[in-house]
C-alpha positions as semicolon CSV with decimal commas, in nm:
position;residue;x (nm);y (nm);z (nm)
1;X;0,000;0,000;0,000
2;X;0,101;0,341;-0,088
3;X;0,211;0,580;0,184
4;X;-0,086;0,753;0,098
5;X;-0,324;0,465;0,103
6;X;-0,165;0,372;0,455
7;X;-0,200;0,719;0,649
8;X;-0,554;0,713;0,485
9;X;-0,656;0,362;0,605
10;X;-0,473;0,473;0,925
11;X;-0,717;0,730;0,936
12;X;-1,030;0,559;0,876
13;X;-0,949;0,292;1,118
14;X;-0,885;0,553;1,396
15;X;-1,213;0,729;1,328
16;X;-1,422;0,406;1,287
17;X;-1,271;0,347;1,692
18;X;-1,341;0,677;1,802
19;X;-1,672;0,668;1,668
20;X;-1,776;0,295;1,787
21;X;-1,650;0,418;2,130
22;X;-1,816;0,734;2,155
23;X;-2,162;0,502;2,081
24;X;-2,088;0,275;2,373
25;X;-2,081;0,575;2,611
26;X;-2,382;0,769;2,460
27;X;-2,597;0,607;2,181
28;X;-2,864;0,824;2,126
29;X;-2,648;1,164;2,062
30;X;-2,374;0,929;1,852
31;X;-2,640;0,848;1,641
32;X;-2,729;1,241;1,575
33;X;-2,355;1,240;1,424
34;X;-2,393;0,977;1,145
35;X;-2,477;1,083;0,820
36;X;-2,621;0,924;0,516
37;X;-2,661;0,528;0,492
38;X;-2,468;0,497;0,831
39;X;-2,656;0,663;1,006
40;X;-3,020;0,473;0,812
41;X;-2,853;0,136;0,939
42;X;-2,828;0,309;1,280
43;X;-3,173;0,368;1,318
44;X;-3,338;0,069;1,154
45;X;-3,097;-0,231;1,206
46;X;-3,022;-0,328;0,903
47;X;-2,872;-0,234;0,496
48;X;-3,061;-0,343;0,196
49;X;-2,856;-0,509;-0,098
50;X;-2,982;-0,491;-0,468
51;X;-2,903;-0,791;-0,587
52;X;-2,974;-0,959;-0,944
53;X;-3,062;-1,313;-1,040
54;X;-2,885;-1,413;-1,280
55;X;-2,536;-1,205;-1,290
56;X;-2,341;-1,519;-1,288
57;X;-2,082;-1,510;-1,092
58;X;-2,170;-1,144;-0,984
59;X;-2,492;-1,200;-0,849
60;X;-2,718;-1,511;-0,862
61;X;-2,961;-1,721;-0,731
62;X;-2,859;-2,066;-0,556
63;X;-3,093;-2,295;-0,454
64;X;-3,095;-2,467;-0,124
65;X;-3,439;-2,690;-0,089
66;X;-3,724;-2,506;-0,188
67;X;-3,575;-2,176;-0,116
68;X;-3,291;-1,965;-0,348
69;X;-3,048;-1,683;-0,185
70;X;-2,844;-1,476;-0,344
71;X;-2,462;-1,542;-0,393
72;X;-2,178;-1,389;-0,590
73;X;-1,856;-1,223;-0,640
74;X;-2,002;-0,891;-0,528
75;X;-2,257;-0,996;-0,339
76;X;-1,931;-1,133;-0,111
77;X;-1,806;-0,826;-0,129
78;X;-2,097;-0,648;-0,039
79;X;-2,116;-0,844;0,305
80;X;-1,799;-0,712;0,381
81;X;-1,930;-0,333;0,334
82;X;-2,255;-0,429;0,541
83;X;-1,974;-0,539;0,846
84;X;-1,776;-0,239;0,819
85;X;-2,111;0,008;0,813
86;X;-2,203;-0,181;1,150
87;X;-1,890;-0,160;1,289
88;X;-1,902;0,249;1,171
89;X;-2,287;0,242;1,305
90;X;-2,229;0,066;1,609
91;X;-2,496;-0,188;1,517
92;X;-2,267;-0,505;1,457
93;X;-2,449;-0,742;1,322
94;X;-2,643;-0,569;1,070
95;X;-2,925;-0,767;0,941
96;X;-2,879;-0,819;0,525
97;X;-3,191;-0,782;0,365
98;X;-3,178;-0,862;-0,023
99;X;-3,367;-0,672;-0,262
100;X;-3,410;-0,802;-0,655
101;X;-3,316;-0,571;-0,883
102;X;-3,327;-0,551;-1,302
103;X;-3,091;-0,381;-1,497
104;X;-3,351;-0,167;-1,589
105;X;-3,437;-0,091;-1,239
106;X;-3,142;-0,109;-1,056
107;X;-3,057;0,266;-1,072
108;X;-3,373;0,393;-0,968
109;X;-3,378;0,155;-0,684
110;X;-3,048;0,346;-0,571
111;X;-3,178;0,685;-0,602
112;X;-3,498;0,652;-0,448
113;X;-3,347;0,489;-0,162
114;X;-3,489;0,149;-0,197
115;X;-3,179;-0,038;-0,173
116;X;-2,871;0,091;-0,025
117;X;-2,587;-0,097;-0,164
118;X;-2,640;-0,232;-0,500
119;X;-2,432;-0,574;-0,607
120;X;-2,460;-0,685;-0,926
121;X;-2,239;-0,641;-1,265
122;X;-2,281;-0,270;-1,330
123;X;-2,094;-0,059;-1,560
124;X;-1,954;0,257;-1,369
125;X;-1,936;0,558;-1,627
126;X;-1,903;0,972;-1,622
127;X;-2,258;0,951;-1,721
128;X;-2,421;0,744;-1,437
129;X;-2,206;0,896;-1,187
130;X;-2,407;1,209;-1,231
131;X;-2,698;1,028;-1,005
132;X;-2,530;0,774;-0,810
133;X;-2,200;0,652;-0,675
134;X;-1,987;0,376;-0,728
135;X;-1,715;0,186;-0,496
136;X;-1,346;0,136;-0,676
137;X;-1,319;-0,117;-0,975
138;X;-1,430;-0,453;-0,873
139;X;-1,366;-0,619;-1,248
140;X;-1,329;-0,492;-1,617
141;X;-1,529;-0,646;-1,885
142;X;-1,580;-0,547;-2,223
143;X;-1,908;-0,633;-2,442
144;X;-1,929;-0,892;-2,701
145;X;-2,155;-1,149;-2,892
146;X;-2,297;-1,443;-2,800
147;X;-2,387;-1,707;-3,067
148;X;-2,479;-2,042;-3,137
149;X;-2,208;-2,247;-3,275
150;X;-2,352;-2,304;-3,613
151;X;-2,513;-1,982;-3,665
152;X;-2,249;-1,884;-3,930
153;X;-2,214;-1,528;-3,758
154;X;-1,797;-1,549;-3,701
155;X;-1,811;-1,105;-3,658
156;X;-2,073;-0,823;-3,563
157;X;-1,994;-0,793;-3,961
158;X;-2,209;-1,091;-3,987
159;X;-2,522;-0,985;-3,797
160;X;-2,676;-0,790;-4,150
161;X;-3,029;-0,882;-4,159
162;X;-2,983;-1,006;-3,823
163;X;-3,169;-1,006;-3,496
164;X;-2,977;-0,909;-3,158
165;X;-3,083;-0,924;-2,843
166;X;-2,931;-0,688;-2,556
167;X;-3,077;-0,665;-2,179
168;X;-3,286;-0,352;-2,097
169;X;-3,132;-0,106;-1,892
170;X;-2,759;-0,218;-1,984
171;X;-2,502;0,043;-2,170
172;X;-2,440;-0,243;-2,381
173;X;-2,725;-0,183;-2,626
174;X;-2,564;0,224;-2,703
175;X;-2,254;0,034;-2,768
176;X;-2,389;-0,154;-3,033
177;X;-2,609;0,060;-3,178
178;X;-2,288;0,315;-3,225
179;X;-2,081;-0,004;-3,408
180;X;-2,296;-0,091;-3,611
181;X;-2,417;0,267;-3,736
182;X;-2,059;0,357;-3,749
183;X;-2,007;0,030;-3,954
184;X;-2,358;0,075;-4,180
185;X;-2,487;-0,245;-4,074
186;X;-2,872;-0,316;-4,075
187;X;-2,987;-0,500;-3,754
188;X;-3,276;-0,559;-3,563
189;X;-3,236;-0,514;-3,173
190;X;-3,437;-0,676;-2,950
191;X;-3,424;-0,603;-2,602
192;X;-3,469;-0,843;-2,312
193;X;-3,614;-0,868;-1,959
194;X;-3,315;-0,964;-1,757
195;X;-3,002;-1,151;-1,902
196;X;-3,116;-1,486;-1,834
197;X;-3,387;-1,412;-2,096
198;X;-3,187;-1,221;-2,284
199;X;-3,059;-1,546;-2,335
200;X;-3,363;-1,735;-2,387
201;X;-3,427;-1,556;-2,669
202;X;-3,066;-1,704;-2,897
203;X;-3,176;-2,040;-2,765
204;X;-3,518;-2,098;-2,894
205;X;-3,421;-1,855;-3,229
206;X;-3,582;-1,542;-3,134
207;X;-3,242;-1,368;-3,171
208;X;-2,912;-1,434;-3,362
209;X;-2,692;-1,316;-3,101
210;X;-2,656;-1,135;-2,741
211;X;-2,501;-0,828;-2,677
212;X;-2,328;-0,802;-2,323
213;X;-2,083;-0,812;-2,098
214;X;-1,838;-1,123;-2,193
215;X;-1,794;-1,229;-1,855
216;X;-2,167;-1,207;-1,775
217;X;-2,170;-1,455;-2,121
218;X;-1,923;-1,719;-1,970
219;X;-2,130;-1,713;-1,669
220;X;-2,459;-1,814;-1,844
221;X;-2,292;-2,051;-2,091
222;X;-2,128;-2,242;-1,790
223;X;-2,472;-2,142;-1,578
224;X;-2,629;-2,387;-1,867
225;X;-2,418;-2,706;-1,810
226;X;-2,393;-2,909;-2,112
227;X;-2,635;-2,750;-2,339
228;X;-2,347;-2,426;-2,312
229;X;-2,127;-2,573;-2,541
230;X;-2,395;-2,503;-2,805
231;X;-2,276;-2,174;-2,745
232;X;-1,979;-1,916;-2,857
233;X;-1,847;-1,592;-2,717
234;X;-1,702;-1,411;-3,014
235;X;-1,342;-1,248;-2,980
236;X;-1,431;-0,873;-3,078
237;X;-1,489;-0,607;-2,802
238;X;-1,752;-0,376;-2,862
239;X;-1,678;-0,137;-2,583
240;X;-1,492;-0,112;-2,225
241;X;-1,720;-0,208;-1,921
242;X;-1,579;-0,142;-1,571
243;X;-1,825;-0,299;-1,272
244;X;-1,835;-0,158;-0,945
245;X;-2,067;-0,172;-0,659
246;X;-2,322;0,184;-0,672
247;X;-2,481;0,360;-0,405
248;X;-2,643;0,730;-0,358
249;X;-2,468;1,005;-0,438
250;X;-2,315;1,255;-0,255
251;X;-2,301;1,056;0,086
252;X;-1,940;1,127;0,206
253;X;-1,921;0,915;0,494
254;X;-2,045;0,603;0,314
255;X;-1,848;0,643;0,008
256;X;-1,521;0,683;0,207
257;X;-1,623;0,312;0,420
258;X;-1,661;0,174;0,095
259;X;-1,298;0,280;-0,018
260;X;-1,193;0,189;0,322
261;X;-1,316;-0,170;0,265
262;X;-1,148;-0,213;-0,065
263;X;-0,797;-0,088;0,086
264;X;-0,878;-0,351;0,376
265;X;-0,967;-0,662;0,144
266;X;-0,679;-0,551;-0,084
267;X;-0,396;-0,542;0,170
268;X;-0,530;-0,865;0,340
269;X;-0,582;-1,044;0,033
270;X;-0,882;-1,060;0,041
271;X;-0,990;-0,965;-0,255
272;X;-0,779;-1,183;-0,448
273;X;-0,953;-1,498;-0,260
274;X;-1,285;-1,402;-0,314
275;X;-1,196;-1,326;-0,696
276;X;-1,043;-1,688;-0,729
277;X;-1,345;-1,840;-0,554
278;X;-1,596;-1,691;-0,837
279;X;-1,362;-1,667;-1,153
280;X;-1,070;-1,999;-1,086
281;X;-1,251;-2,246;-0,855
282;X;-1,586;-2,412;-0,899
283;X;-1,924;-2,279;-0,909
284;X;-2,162;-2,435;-0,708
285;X;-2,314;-2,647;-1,008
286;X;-1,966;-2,774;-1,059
287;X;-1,856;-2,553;-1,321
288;X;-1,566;-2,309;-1,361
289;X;-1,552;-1,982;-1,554
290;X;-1,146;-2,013;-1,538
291;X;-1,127;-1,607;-1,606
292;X;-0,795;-1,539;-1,454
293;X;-0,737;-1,158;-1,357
294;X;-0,650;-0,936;-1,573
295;X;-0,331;-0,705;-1,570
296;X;-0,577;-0,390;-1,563
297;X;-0,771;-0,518;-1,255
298;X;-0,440;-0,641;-1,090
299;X;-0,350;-0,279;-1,136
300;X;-0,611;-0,140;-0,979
301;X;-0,573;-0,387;-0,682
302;X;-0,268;-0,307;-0,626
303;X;-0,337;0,039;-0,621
304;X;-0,561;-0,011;-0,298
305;X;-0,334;-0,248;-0,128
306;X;-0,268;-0,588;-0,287
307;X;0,050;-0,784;-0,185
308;X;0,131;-1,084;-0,427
């Protein structure tokens, strides 16, 4: 960690102590203090998590019995915020109550203060940080085109007369739209629920091909067992997607935790364990993804803290 990093971390430790202590002696006036989404999970107990179901290995669905729970790369990562706000709110122990959210709603969620933490796969841009915040890089993906094997379509060149599908509510469909007007190419776009039917819609021949995020198109492929291997990824990147986790805008005190967590996971290693237990190792259907970091997301761990 960076000097820097260290007397910030240093910092935020301290004040996280002084403020914990200062709750212990005299709740009620602490709370008066706390600002923002600390100070919310003072007063009610607990931090609501937008999560989506089928982000694979972001944010998913796993099914235990006849119930399903969300799990996930961020969703992990997310848990570790939630501890850190308690420890901040002097409510350890916050209660974690999960919240499905759409691509398409997720943002508005956010804003109006229905979720509080948002943990999913989403894209964090100059645009969308005009309305809501975002936490430091959690992965960098890039958008590109699902097909079925023997669809002949070996390029977005390809996709003339065409029908593509892209999720609602996802920047991946602008992307698109800009290649292929840049490129003259006639398409049809289609747009889709959530990914998972988004999906749906290559397998039973609604669409040609699926616009999104690659990893977020290894996920589903390996989501689908056997039947994925029906299935391609092509090469070309359409455009640069950066995922972090959002929350409102202009809350200070929250957005500085959130930093504080990422410098803590990084320098601990944290972060590199949970990455290899959603990208290297198995999912819980037995499958691996096998996406090994990449040099630009190494980068920007290291930045916060990672030791190799």
């Amino acid at each position: 960690m960076s000097v820097a990093g260290t007397r910030a971390s240093a910092w935020f430790g301290a004040g996280l102590i002084a403020l914990v202590t200062s709750m212990a002696a005299t709740p009620v006036q602490a709370v008066e203090v706390l600002t923002g989404t600390i100070r919310k999970a003072a007063e009610t107990g607990e931090v609501v998590i937008g999560v989506r179901a089928s982000s694979v290995p972001f944010s998913f669905q796993e099914k235990v019995g006849q119930s399903e729970h969300p799990i996930g790369y961020a969703v992990d990562i997310c848990q570790e915020i939630v501890d850190d706000i308690g420890k901040a709110s002097g409510r350890e122990g916050l209660k974690i109550r999960y919240e499905p959210v759409t691509s398409e709603s997720r943002i508005p969620a956010v804003t109006s203060g229905k979720v509080d933490l948002e943990c999913g796969s989403t894209t964090t841009n100059a645009e969308r940080r005009k309305s809501v915040g975002f936490s430091p890089v959690t992965f960098i993906s890039a958008t590109k085109l699902l097909v079925k094997r023997d669809s002949g379509i070996a390029s977005y060149r390809d996709l003339g007369g065409k029908k593509v599908v892209v999720t609602a509510g996802t920047t991946n469909e602008a992307a698109l739209r800009d290649l292929l007007a840049k490129s003259k190419i006639q398409t049809e776009i289609l747009i889709g629920r959530d990914h998972a039917d988004s999906f749906a819609m290559v397998k039973d021949g609604r669409a040609d091909a699926f616009a999104t995020d690659d990893v977020l198109l290894y996920g589903l492929k390996a989501a689908a067992g056997a039947d994925g291997a029906n299935y391609t990824v092509l090469p070309e990147k359409i455009s640069f997607e950066p995922y972090a986790i959002m929350f409102r805008k202009d809350d200070p005190a929250l957005a500085a935790l959130v930093t504080g967590t990422f410098e803590r996971l990084a320098d601990t290693r944290e972060l590199r364990w949970t990455y290899e237990k959603w990208f290297i190792k198995r999912l819980p259907n037995g499958e691996r993804l096998d996406i090994p970091m990449s040099e630009e997301l190494r980068t920007a761990f290291t930045v916060m803290g990672l030791r190799d």
